[in-house]
Amino acid sequence: MNSSAARDKAPEHIPVLLGEVVEALRPKDGGTYVDGTFGAGGYTVALLEAAQCSVWAIDRDPEAQARSEVLKEKFPRRLHFVPGRFGDMADLLAERGVSQVDGVALDIGVSSMQIDDRDRGFSFLRDGPLDMRMEKSGRSAADIVNSWSERELSDIIFTYGEERHARRVARAIVAARVERPFLRTLHLADVIRAEVRRGNDGIDPATRTFQALRIAVNDELGELERGLRAAERLLRPGGLLAVVSFHSLEDRVVKTFLKSRSGAASRPSRHTPANLGAVSATATFTAISRRPITPTEREAAANPRARSARLRVAERTSAPFLTSVAGGLS
Ligand SMILES: C[S@@+](CC[C@H](N)C(=O)[O-])C[C@H]1O[C@@H](n2cnc3c(N)ncnc32)[C@H](O)[C@@H]1O
């Protein structure tokens, strides 16, 4: 833990829908699983404790690797940490001699450790550098805010932040950066708050713009699509995919992907009977349930972060993985 995290005494990440994810993956002795979002290792540990299996744990945040070292001592030879992106999981594992796995878990978004560490720049409540890079490298939120055009800013704030007042926020950002470039999170939060009033829902007006920037900085939706396709390549027939998402944009990507891969979106029209055409032969996944699994009231009350969580589970069929993307994913 770095100095500012220690100063803020950030609580460790509480895994969301943990029991449901483990139950969905049905870990078995001798099985091989991917935890594409290691974080604090909540899912990884639960899988390793549920069966004598092995877990390949991936995370793009360099700080996650240090946390995995402690756990590796507890699960020698069964826990393997791989630094990188889950969108590359098939290649990352192939490089390590693994071509098929029994289950893949993805817990999308940022961890409590990342949000609570003001030096990472995700928080609009605590001042820190306007950073938001999970990988600690590449283009930062400050780079985007200080250099993108008003139109580009407005587009991402509207699309990724679902902010009704995106144009106004973008205009205010562009006007303010002429006076002083944005380097700190609270500078940006204050400019947004001066522009957009807090609604009846009580949500801080900076929430949506910060979400948009985080998604853009880390290309989160693009990564999610790549991760789903990589899981399709890596899962053996009968292998299970469990994806936990936290907002409608992410859930839509997962839902659209599974719909297209389970054949539902491949039918030319809703009037075409499902048994016509080659849908069942080419479907690479079978959705385990139509509706997403959501937290119990008890979990939502105990962990506010869990409130918007949705888990979708699907089983890999024996059809070969698809190279193109069907069903509306860009
Ligand atoms: C919500 S946390 C996961 C928490 C974890 N399930 C646990 O129980 O501790 C998400 C983690 O995934 C990582 N992450 C997000 N996107 C990623 C990506 N595309 N590739 C690899 N890791 C990613 C983040 O760095 C973060 O550590």
mmCIF file of C-alpha atoms and ligand atoms in Angstrom:
data_model
loop_
_atom_site.group_PDB
_atom_site.id
_atom_site.type_symbol
_atom_site.label_atom_id
_atom_site.label_comp_id
_atom_site.label_asym_id
_atom_site.label_seq_id
_atom_site.Cartn_x
_atom_site.Cartn_y
_atom_site.Cartn_z
ATOM 1 C CA MET A 1 0.000 0.000 0.000
ATOM 2 C CA ASN A 2 1.419 3.435 -0.834
ATOM 3 C CA SER A 3 1.534 6.356 1.544
ATOM 4 C CA SER A 4 -1.680 8.074 0.568
ATOM 5 C CA ALA A 5 -3.671 4.832 0.662
ATOM 6 C CA ALA A 6 -2.284 4.175 4.113
ATOM 7 C CA ARG A 7 -3.177 7.727 5.152
ATOM 8 C CA ASP A 8 -6.746 7.284 3.961
ATOM 9 C CA LYS A 9 -6.937 3.813 5.570
ATOM 10 C CA ALA A 10 -8.734 2.468 2.484
ATOM 11 C CA PRO A 11 -10.809 -0.606 3.270
ATOM 12 C CA GLU A 12 -9.894 -3.678 1.250
ATOM 13 C CA HIS A 13 -12.119 -4.527 -1.660
ATOM 14 C CA ILE A 14 -15.241 -6.493 -0.695
ATOM 15 C CA PRO A 15 -15.918 -8.998 -3.499
ATOM 16 C CA VAL A 16 -19.356 -8.557 -5.066
ATOM 17 C CA LEU A 17 -21.666 -11.540 -5.782
ATOM 18 C CA LEU A 18 -18.843 -13.797 -4.649
ATOM 19 C CA GLY A 19 -20.933 -16.860 -3.742
ATOM 20 C CA GLU A 20 -22.946 -16.518 -6.934
ATOM 21 C CA VAL A 21 -19.830 -16.314 -9.132
ATOM 22 C CA VAL A 22 -18.225 -19.371 -7.544
ATOM 23 C CA GLU A 23 -21.478 -21.305 -7.788
ATOM 24 C CA ALA A 24 -21.775 -20.285 -11.452
ATOM 25 C CA LEU A 25 -18.289 -21.551 -12.316
ATOM 26 C CA ARG A 26 -18.732 -24.862 -10.419
ATOM 27 C CA PRO A 27 -14.999 -25.229 -9.698
ATOM 28 C CA LYS A 28 -13.787 -28.817 -9.755
ATOM 29 C CA ASP A 29 -10.603 -30.600 -8.704
ATOM 30 C CA GLY A 30 -7.988 -30.471 -11.450
ATOM 31 C CA GLY A 31 -9.860 -27.660 -13.249
ATOM 32 C CA THR A 32 -8.222 -24.548 -14.676
ATOM 33 C CA TYR A 33 -9.842 -21.134 -14.251
ATOM 34 C CA VAL A 34 -9.142 -17.556 -15.276
ATOM 35 C CA ASP A 35 -9.855 -14.656 -12.952
ATOM 36 C CA GLY A 36 -9.499 -11.822 -15.466
ATOM 37 C CA THR A 37 -9.835 -9.107 -12.821
ATOM 38 C CA PHE A 38 -7.745 -10.209 -9.851
ATOM 39 C CA GLY A 39 -8.072 -6.969 -7.824
ATOM 40 C CA ALA A 40 -7.636 -8.020 -4.194
ATOM 41 C CA GLY A 41 -8.006 -11.678 -5.146
ATOM 42 C CA GLY A 42 -11.485 -12.242 -3.711
ATOM 43 C CA TYR A 43 -12.715 -14.452 -6.551
ATOM 44 C CA THR A 44 -9.341 -16.146 -6.999
ATOM 45 C CA VAL A 45 -9.157 -17.212 -3.359
ATOM 46 C CA ALA A 46 -12.754 -18.426 -3.324
ATOM 47 C CA LEU A 47 -12.127 -20.586 -6.408
ATOM 48 C CA LEU A 48 -8.888 -21.992 -4.998
ATOM 49 C CA GLU A 49 -10.638 -22.804 -1.725
ATOM 50 C CA ALA A 50 -13.641 -24.411 -3.419
ATOM 51 C CA ALA A 51 -11.618 -27.090 -5.247
ATOM 52 C CA GLN A 52 -8.095 -28.351 -5.851
ATOM 53 C CA CYS A 53 -8.004 -26.298 -9.038
ATOM 54 C CA SER A 54 -5.571 -23.805 -10.502
ATOM 55 C CA VAL A 55 -6.266 -20.154 -11.249
ATOM 56 C CA TRP A 56 -4.629 -17.860 -13.761
ATOM 57 C CA ALA A 57 -5.205 -14.420 -12.282
ATOM 58 C CA ILE A 58 -4.872 -11.411 -14.581
ATOM 59 C CA ASP A 59 -4.816 -7.720 -13.716
ATOM 60 C CA ARG A 60 -3.631 -4.675 -15.645
ATOM 61 C CA ASP A 61 -2.835 -2.740 -12.456
ATOM 62 C CA PRO A 62 0.809 -3.164 -11.411
ATOM 63 C CA GLU A 63 -0.250 -2.900 -7.737
ATOM 64 C CA ALA A 64 -2.316 -6.094 -8.038
ATOM 65 C CA GLN A 65 0.766 -8.206 -8.630
ATOM 66 C CA ALA A 66 2.184 -7.354 -5.207
ATOM 67 C CA ARG A 67 -1.062 -8.521 -3.589
ATOM 68 C CA SER A 68 -0.874 -11.796 -5.502
ATOM 69 C CA GLU A 69 2.592 -12.576 -4.100
ATOM 70 C CA VAL A 70 1.210 -13.036 -0.599
ATOM 71 C CA LEU A 71 -1.517 -15.361 -1.872
ATOM 72 C CA LYS A 72 0.880 -17.384 -3.986
ATOM 73 C CA GLU A 73 2.546 -18.556 -0.800
ATOM 74 C CA LYS A 74 -0.800 -19.823 0.435
ATOM 75 C CA PHE A 75 -1.591 -21.630 -2.823
ATOM 76 C CA PRO A 76 1.765 -22.769 -4.190
ATOM 77 C CA ARG A 77 1.660 -24.056 -7.789
ATOM 78 C CA ARG A 78 -2.095 -23.411 -8.023
ATOM 79 C CA LEU A 79 -2.141 -19.601 -8.311
ATOM 80 C CA HIS A 80 -0.426 -17.977 -11.282
ATOM 81 C CA PHE A 81 -0.477 -14.205 -11.643
ATOM 82 C CA VAL A 82 -0.304 -12.723 -15.136
ATOM 83 C CA PRO A 83 0.163 -8.967 -15.525
ATOM 84 C CA GLY A 84 -1.832 -7.654 -18.483
ATOM 85 C CA ARG A 85 -5.298 -7.121 -19.872
ATOM 86 C CA PHE A 86 -8.074 -9.678 -19.887
ATOM 87 C CA GLY A 87 -8.744 -8.742 -23.524
ATOM 88 C CA ASP A 88 -5.452 -10.519 -24.240
ATOM 89 C CA MET A 89 -6.162 -13.517 -21.992
ATOM 90 C CA ALA A 90 -6.093 -16.114 -24.772
ATOM 91 C CA ASP A 91 -2.650 -14.965 -25.946
ATOM 92 C CA LEU A 92 -1.319 -14.432 -22.422
ATOM 93 C CA LEU A 93 -2.234 -17.992 -21.471
ATOM 94 C CA ALA A 94 -1.083 -19.482 -24.779
ATOM 95 C CA GLU A 95 2.353 -17.969 -24.093
ATOM 96 C CA ARG A 96 2.303 -19.941 -20.848
ATOM 97 C CA GLY A 97 1.234 -23.200 -22.475
ATOM 98 C CA VAL A 98 -2.483 -23.058 -21.601
ATOM 99 C CA SER A 99 -4.901 -23.376 -24.519
ATOM 100 C CA GLN A 100 -8.179 -24.287 -22.779
ATOM 101 C CA VAL A 101 -9.788 -23.482 -19.451
ATOM 102 C CA ASP A 102 -12.867 -24.601 -17.529
ATOM 103 C CA GLY A 103 -14.096 -21.199 -16.437
ATOM 104 C CA VAL A 104 -13.556 -17.464 -16.786
ATOM 105 C CA ALA A 105 -14.640 -14.826 -14.276
ATOM 106 C CA LEU A 106 -14.699 -11.098 -15.000
ATOM 107 C CA ASP A 107 -15.568 -8.474 -12.398
ATOM 108 C CA ILE A 108 -15.628 -5.308 -14.447
ATOM 109 C CA GLY A 109 -14.528 -1.852 -13.355
ATOM 110 C CA VAL A 110 -12.259 -0.494 -10.674
ATOM 111 C CA SER A 111 -11.512 -1.842 -7.218
ATOM 112 C CA SER A 112 -12.060 -0.058 -3.916
ATOM 113 C CA MET A 113 -8.276 0.181 -3.565
ATOM 114 C CA GLN A 114 -8.045 2.100 -6.823
ATOM 115 C CA ILE A 115 -10.947 4.448 -6.037
ATOM 116 C CA ASP A 116 -9.866 5.089 -2.469
ATOM 117 C CA ASP A 117 -6.252 5.872 -3.274
ATOM 118 C CA ARG A 118 -6.376 9.586 -4.058
ATOM 119 C CA ASP A 119 -3.065 9.360 -5.923
ATOM 120 C CA ARG A 120 -4.731 7.227 -8.603
ATOM 121 C CA GLY A 121 -7.029 10.121 -9.485
ATOM 122 C CA PHE A 122 -10.349 8.238 -9.734
ATOM 123 C CA SER A 123 -12.076 10.117 -6.925
ATOM 124 C CA PHE A 124 -13.986 13.365 -7.171
ATOM 125 C CA LEU A 125 -14.233 13.510 -3.375
ATOM 126 C CA ARG A 126 -10.517 13.561 -2.570
ATOM 127 C CA ASP A 127 -8.016 15.713 -4.348
ATOM 128 C CA GLY A 128 -5.402 13.935 -6.411
ATOM 129 C CA PRO A 129 -3.696 14.015 -9.794
ATOM 130 C CA LEU A 130 -6.217 13.750 -12.657
ATOM 131 C CA ASP A 131 -4.910 10.350 -13.693
ATOM 132 C CA MET A 132 -7.362 7.337 -13.717
ATOM 133 C CA ARG A 133 -4.988 4.979 -15.523
ATOM 134 C CA MET A 134 -5.417 1.429 -14.194
ATOM 135 C CA GLU A 135 -2.139 0.503 -15.873
ATOM 136 C CA LYS A 136 -0.284 3.592 -14.651
ATOM 137 C CA SER A 137 0.873 4.190 -18.197
ATOM 138 C CA GLY A 138 -0.517 5.688 -21.398
ATOM 139 C CA ARG A 139 -2.927 8.575 -21.779
ATOM 140 C CA SER A 140 -4.263 10.034 -18.525
ATOM 141 C CA ALA A 141 -7.576 11.753 -17.765
ATOM 142 C CA ALA A 142 -5.695 15.082 -17.655
ATOM 143 C CA ASP A 143 -4.371 14.454 -21.171
ATOM 144 C CA ILE A 144 -7.927 13.972 -22.417
ATOM 145 C CA VAL A 145 -9.466 16.872 -20.537
ATOM 146 C CA ASN A 146 -6.740 19.314 -21.583
ATOM 147 C CA SER A 147 -6.429 18.365 -25.242
ATOM 148 C CA TRP A 148 -9.642 16.909 -26.661
ATOM 149 C CA SER A 149 -12.031 19.177 -28.546
ATOM 150 C CA GLU A 150 -15.264 20.360 -26.962
ATOM 151 C CA ARG A 151 -17.153 18.058 -29.327
ATOM 152 C CA GLU A 152 -15.068 14.986 -28.401
ATOM 153 C CA LEU A 153 -15.446 15.706 -24.700
ATOM 154 C CA SER A 154 -19.164 16.233 -25.051
ATOM 155 C CA ASP A 155 -19.508 12.937 -26.937
ATOM 156 C CA ILE A 156 -17.754 10.797 -24.320
ATOM 157 C CA ILE A 157 -19.448 12.545 -21.396
ATOM 158 C CA PHE A 158 -22.807 11.922 -23.041
ATOM 159 C CA THR A 159 -22.122 8.349 -24.186
ATOM 160 C CA TYR A 160 -19.993 6.926 -21.386
ATOM 161 C CA GLY A 161 -21.312 9.143 -18.574
ATOM 162 C CA GLU A 162 -24.935 9.218 -19.718
ATOM 163 C CA GLU A 163 -24.828 12.900 -18.695
ATOM 164 C CA ARG A 164 -27.765 14.932 -20.024
ATOM 165 C CA HIS A 165 -25.797 18.145 -19.620
ATOM 166 C CA ALA A 166 -22.765 16.835 -21.500
ATOM 167 C CA ARG A 167 -22.541 19.807 -23.840
ATOM 168 C CA ARG A 168 -22.623 22.296 -20.989
ATOM 169 C CA VAL A 169 -19.995 20.382 -19.053
ATOM 170 C CA ALA A 170 -17.719 20.129 -22.104
ATOM 171 C CA ARG A 171 -18.108 23.850 -22.801
ATOM 172 C CA ALA A 172 -17.240 24.704 -19.191
ATOM 173 C CA ILE A 173 -14.180 22.420 -19.279
ATOM 174 C CA VAL A 174 -12.859 24.016 -22.458
ATOM 175 C CA ALA A 175 -13.409 27.534 -21.067
ATOM 176 C CA ALA A 176 -11.755 26.714 -17.749
ATOM 177 C CA ARG A 177 -8.690 25.002 -19.191
ATOM 178 C CA VAL A 178 -7.745 28.208 -21.025
ATOM 179 C CA GLU A 179 -7.326 29.859 -17.648
ATOM 180 C CA ARG A 180 -5.546 26.936 -16.023
ATOM 181 C CA PRO A 181 -4.987 23.382 -17.325
ATOM 182 C CA PHE A 182 -6.646 20.619 -15.326
ATOM 183 C CA LEU A 183 -4.130 18.707 -13.233
ATOM 184 C CA ARG A 184 -6.144 17.798 -10.109
ATOM 185 C CA THR A 185 -9.396 15.907 -9.612
ATOM 186 C CA LEU A 186 -11.053 18.538 -7.407
ATOM 187 C CA HIS A 187 -10.403 21.302 -9.936
ATOM 188 C CA LEU A 188 -12.408 19.316 -12.496
ATOM 189 C CA ALA A 189 -15.087 18.311 -9.978
ATOM 190 C CA ASP A 190 -15.564 21.969 -8.952
ATOM 191 C CA VAL A 191 -15.956 23.133 -12.563
ATOM 192 C CA ILE A 192 -18.594 20.420 -13.176
ATOM 193 C CA ARG A 193 -20.431 21.200 -9.940
ATOM 194 C CA ALA A 194 -20.595 24.891 -10.867
ATOM 195 C CA GLU A 195 -22.290 23.883 -14.110
ATOM 196 C CA VAL A 196 -24.654 21.043 -13.119
ATOM 197 C CA ARG A 197 -26.819 21.140 -10.039
ATOM 198 C CA ARG A 198 -27.192 18.136 -7.752
ATOM 199 C CA GLY A 199 -30.423 16.354 -8.695
ATOM 200 C CA ASN A 200 -33.103 14.969 -6.401
ATOM 201 C CA ASP A 201 -31.296 11.633 -6.413
ATOM 202 C CA GLY A 202 -28.518 13.274 -4.394
ATOM 203 C CA ILE A 203 -25.844 12.017 -6.784
ATOM 204 C CA ASP A 204 -22.792 14.254 -7.005
ATOM 205 C CA PRO A 205 -22.897 16.016 -10.402
ATOM 206 C CA ALA A 206 -19.251 15.049 -11.007
ATOM 207 C CA THR A 207 -20.095 11.309 -10.887
ATOM 208 C CA ARG A 208 -21.140 10.908 -14.502
ATOM 209 C CA THR A 209 -18.296 12.901 -16.064
ATOM 210 C CA PHE A 210 -15.721 11.060 -13.937
ATOM 211 C CA GLN A 211 -17.241 7.731 -15.008
ATOM 212 C CA ALA A 212 -17.009 8.807 -18.656
ATOM 213 C CA LEU A 213 -13.366 9.797 -18.346
ATOM 214 C CA ARG A 214 -12.466 6.563 -16.558
ATOM 215 C CA ILE A 215 -14.084 4.496 -19.300
ATOM 216 C CA ALA A 216 -12.322 6.519 -22.017
ATOM 217 C CA VAL A 217 -8.898 6.486 -20.345
ATOM 218 C CA ASN A 218 -8.954 2.714 -19.901
ATOM 219 C CA ASP A 219 -10.989 1.873 -23.024
ATOM 220 C CA GLU A 220 -13.152 -0.176 -20.679
ATOM 221 C CA LEU A 221 -15.930 -1.073 -23.103
ATOM 222 C CA GLY A 222 -13.474 -2.036 -25.846
ATOM 223 C CA GLU A 223 -11.606 -4.196 -23.330
ATOM 224 C CA LEU A 224 -14.843 -5.845 -22.248
ATOM 225 C CA GLU A 225 -15.678 -6.800 -25.839
ATOM 226 C CA ARG A 226 -12.164 -8.146 -26.394
ATOM 227 C CA GLY A 227 -12.356 -10.031 -23.103
ATOM 228 C CA LEU A 228 -15.598 -11.731 -24.072
ATOM 229 C CA ARG A 229 -14.173 -12.778 -27.426
ATOM 230 C CA ALA A 230 -10.976 -14.010 -25.789
ATOM 231 C CA ALA A 231 -13.025 -16.067 -23.322
ATOM 232 C CA GLU A 232 -14.874 -17.586 -26.259
ATOM 233 C CA ARG A 233 -11.531 -18.711 -27.690
ATOM 234 C CA LEU A 234 -10.218 -20.034 -24.410
ATOM 235 C CA LEU A 235 -13.155 -21.869 -22.849
ATOM 236 C CA ARG A 236 -13.440 -25.563 -23.536
ATOM 237 C CA PRO A 237 -16.860 -26.996 -24.514
ATOM 238 C CA GLY A 238 -18.915 -26.990 -21.321
ATOM 239 C CA GLY A 239 -16.682 -24.282 -19.829
ATOM 240 C CA LEU A 240 -18.415 -21.474 -17.941
ATOM 241 C CA LEU A 241 -18.256 -17.702 -18.235
ATOM 242 C CA ALA A 242 -19.340 -15.411 -15.375
ATOM 243 C CA VAL A 243 -19.322 -11.642 -15.874
ATOM 244 C CA VAL A 244 -20.213 -9.103 -13.190
ATOM 245 C CA SER A 245 -20.914 -5.577 -14.445
ATOM 246 C CA PHE A 246 -21.869 -2.411 -12.631
ATOM 247 C CA HIS A 247 -23.656 -0.144 -15.039
ATOM 248 C CA SER A 248 -25.988 -0.409 -17.972
ATOM 249 C CA LEU A 249 -23.315 0.350 -20.598
ATOM 250 C CA GLU A 250 -21.232 -2.640 -19.491
ATOM 251 C CA ASP A 251 -24.207 -4.925 -19.046
ATOM 252 C CA ARG A 252 -25.418 -4.036 -22.527
ATOM 253 C CA VAL A 253 -22.091 -5.156 -24.025
ATOM 254 C CA VAL A 254 -22.287 -8.491 -22.190
ATOM 255 C CA LYS A 255 -25.953 -9.019 -22.986
ATOM 256 C CA THR A 256 -25.489 -8.165 -26.688
ATOM 257 C CA PHE A 257 -22.479 -10.449 -26.971
ATOM 258 C CA LEU A 258 -24.212 -13.403 -25.336
ATOM 259 C CA LYS A 259 -27.347 -12.833 -27.361
ATOM 260 C CA SER A 260 -25.386 -12.830 -30.605
ATOM 261 C CA ARG A 261 -23.270 -15.813 -29.612
ATOM 262 C CA SER A 262 -26.195 -17.883 -28.392
ATOM 263 C CA GLY A 263 -27.926 -17.447 -31.743
ATOM 264 C CA ALA A 264 -30.731 -15.193 -30.560
ATOM 265 C CA ALA A 265 -29.551 -12.207 -32.613
ATOM 266 C CA SER A 266 -28.542 -14.254 -35.625
ATOM 267 C CA ARG A 267 -32.084 -14.847 -36.803
ATOM 268 C CA PRO A 268 -32.952 -12.636 -39.765
ATOM 269 C CA SER A 269 -36.173 -11.455 -38.097
ATOM 270 C CA ARG A 270 -38.336 -12.279 -35.140
ATOM 271 C CA HIS A 271 -40.738 -14.020 -37.539
ATOM 272 C CA THR A 272 -38.077 -16.511 -38.562
ATOM 273 C CA PRO A 273 -38.441 -19.730 -36.546
ATOM 274 C CA ALA A 274 -35.440 -20.405 -34.352
ATOM 275 C CA ASN A 275 -34.971 -23.860 -35.808
ATOM 276 C CA LEU A 276 -34.414 -22.491 -39.317
ATOM 277 C CA GLY A 277 -30.876 -21.807 -40.455
ATOM 278 C CA ALA A 278 -27.609 -22.770 -38.819
ATOM 279 C CA VAL A 279 -28.118 -20.917 -35.571
ATOM 280 C CA SER A 280 -27.744 -23.820 -33.184
ATOM 281 C CA ALA A 281 -24.707 -25.184 -35.007
ATOM 282 C CA THR A 282 -22.816 -21.912 -34.780
ATOM 283 C CA ALA A 283 -23.886 -20.740 -31.318
ATOM 284 C CA THR A 284 -20.775 -20.607 -29.151
ATOM 285 C CA PHE A 285 -22.562 -19.964 -25.841
ATOM 286 C CA THR A 286 -25.742 -20.997 -24.098
ATOM 287 C CA ALA A 287 -27.000 -18.432 -21.620
ATOM 288 C CA ILE A 288 -27.566 -20.065 -18.227
ATOM 289 C CA SER A 289 -30.315 -17.632 -17.313
ATOM 290 C CA ARG A 290 -32.145 -15.029 -19.335
ATOM 291 C CA ARG A 291 -32.121 -12.466 -16.557
ATOM 292 C CA PRO A 292 -28.981 -11.294 -14.791
ATOM 293 C CA ILE A 293 -28.342 -12.398 -11.220
ATOM 294 C CA THR A 294 -28.424 -9.459 -8.790
ATOM 295 C CA PRO A 295 -27.258 -9.140 -5.169
ATOM 296 C CA THR A 296 -29.494 -10.110 -2.315
ATOM 297 C CA GLU A 297 -30.948 -7.276 -0.240
ATOM 298 C CA ARG A 298 -28.557 -8.286 2.480
ATOM 299 C CA GLU A 299 -25.487 -7.901 0.252
ATOM 300 C CA ALA A 300 -26.727 -4.594 -1.188
ATOM 301 C CA ALA A 301 -27.283 -3.245 2.323
ATOM 302 C CA ALA A 302 -23.868 -4.389 3.524
ATOM 303 C CA ASN A 303 -21.922 -3.213 0.462
ATOM 304 C CA PRO A 304 -23.247 -0.133 -1.385
ATOM 305 C CA ARG A 305 -20.893 -0.898 -4.298
ATOM 306 C CA ALA A 306 -22.854 -4.101 -4.920
ATOM 307 C CA ARG A 307 -26.191 -2.362 -5.459
ATOM 308 C CA SER A 308 -25.923 -2.000 -9.222
ATOM 309 C CA ALA A 309 -24.113 -5.301 -9.847
ATOM 310 C CA ARG A 310 -25.423 -7.789 -12.406
ATOM 311 C CA LEU A 311 -24.010 -11.220 -13.068
ATOM 312 C CA ARG A 312 -24.482 -12.971 -16.407
ATOM 313 C CA VAL A 313 -23.474 -16.599 -16.824
ATOM 314 C CA ALA A 314 -23.100 -18.645 -19.981
ATOM 315 C CA GLU A 315 -21.832 -22.071 -20.935
ATOM 316 C CA ARG A 316 -19.488 -22.587 -23.891
ATOM 317 C CA THR A 317 -20.778 -24.924 -26.580
ATOM 318 C CA SER A 318 -18.568 -27.058 -28.813
ATOM 319 C CA ALA A 319 -18.945 -24.717 -31.835
ATOM 320 C CA PRO A 320 -15.696 -23.135 -33.035
ATOM 321 C CA PHE A 321 -15.118 -19.580 -31.833
ATOM 322 C CA LEU A 322 -16.176 -16.809 -34.180
ATOM 323 C CA THR A 323 -13.663 -14.446 -35.670
ATOM 324 C CA SER A 324 -16.143 -11.716 -36.599
ATOM 325 C CA VAL A 325 -18.514 -10.029 -34.222
ATOM 326 C CA ALA A 326 -22.194 -10.603 -34.810
ATOM 327 C CA GLY A 327 -25.209 -8.945 -33.283
ATOM 328 C CA GLY A 328 -24.331 -5.286 -33.126
ATOM 329 C CA LEU A 329 -21.051 -5.150 -31.252
ATOM 330 C CA SER A 330 -18.824 -2.682 -32.952
HETATM 331 C C1 LIG B 1 -13.735 -4.756 -9.431
HETATM 332 S S1 LIG B 1 -12.043 -5.114 -9.294
HETATM 333 C C2 LIG B 1 -11.971 -6.854 -9.094
HETATM 334 C C3 LIG B 1 -12.072 -7.294 -7.672
HETATM 335 C C4 LIG B 1 -11.894 -8.779 -7.470
HETATM 336 N N1 LIG B 1 -12.968 -9.554 -8.064
HETATM 337 C C5 LIG B 1 -11.795 -9.118 -6.005
HETATM 338 O O1 LIG B 1 -12.652 -9.869 -5.509
HETATM 339 O O2 LIG B 1 -10.883 -8.633 -5.338
HETATM 340 C C6 LIG B 1 -11.494 -4.939 -10.915
HETATM 341 C C7 LIG B 1 -10.011 -5.188 -11.136
HETATM 342 O O3 LIG B 1 -9.850 -5.509 -12.499
HETATM 343 C C8 LIG B 1 -8.760 -4.829 -13.020
HETATM 344 N N2 LIG B 1 -9.072 -4.608 -14.440
HETATM 345 C C9 LIG B 1 -10.012 -3.818 -14.976
HETATM 346 N N3 LIG B 1 -10.020 -3.914 -16.301
HETATM 347 C C10 LIG B 1 -9.074 -4.828 -16.618
HETATM 348 C C11 LIG B 1 -8.610 -5.378 -17.848
HETATM 349 N N4 LIG B 1 -9.130 -5.012 -19.014
HETATM 350 N N5 LIG B 1 -7.641 -6.313 -17.794
HETATM 351 C C12 LIG B 1 -7.118 -6.707 -16.608
HETATM 352 N N6 LIG B 1 -7.493 -6.203 -15.419
HETATM 353 C C13 LIG B 1 -8.470 -5.281 -15.428
HETATM 354 C C14 LIG B 1 -8.637 -3.560 -12.223
HETATM 355 O O4 LIG B 1 -7.300 -3.115 -12.245
HETATM 356 C C15 LIG B 1 -9.092 -4.030 -10.855
HETATM 357 O O5 LIG B 1 -8.007 -4.447 -10.084
#
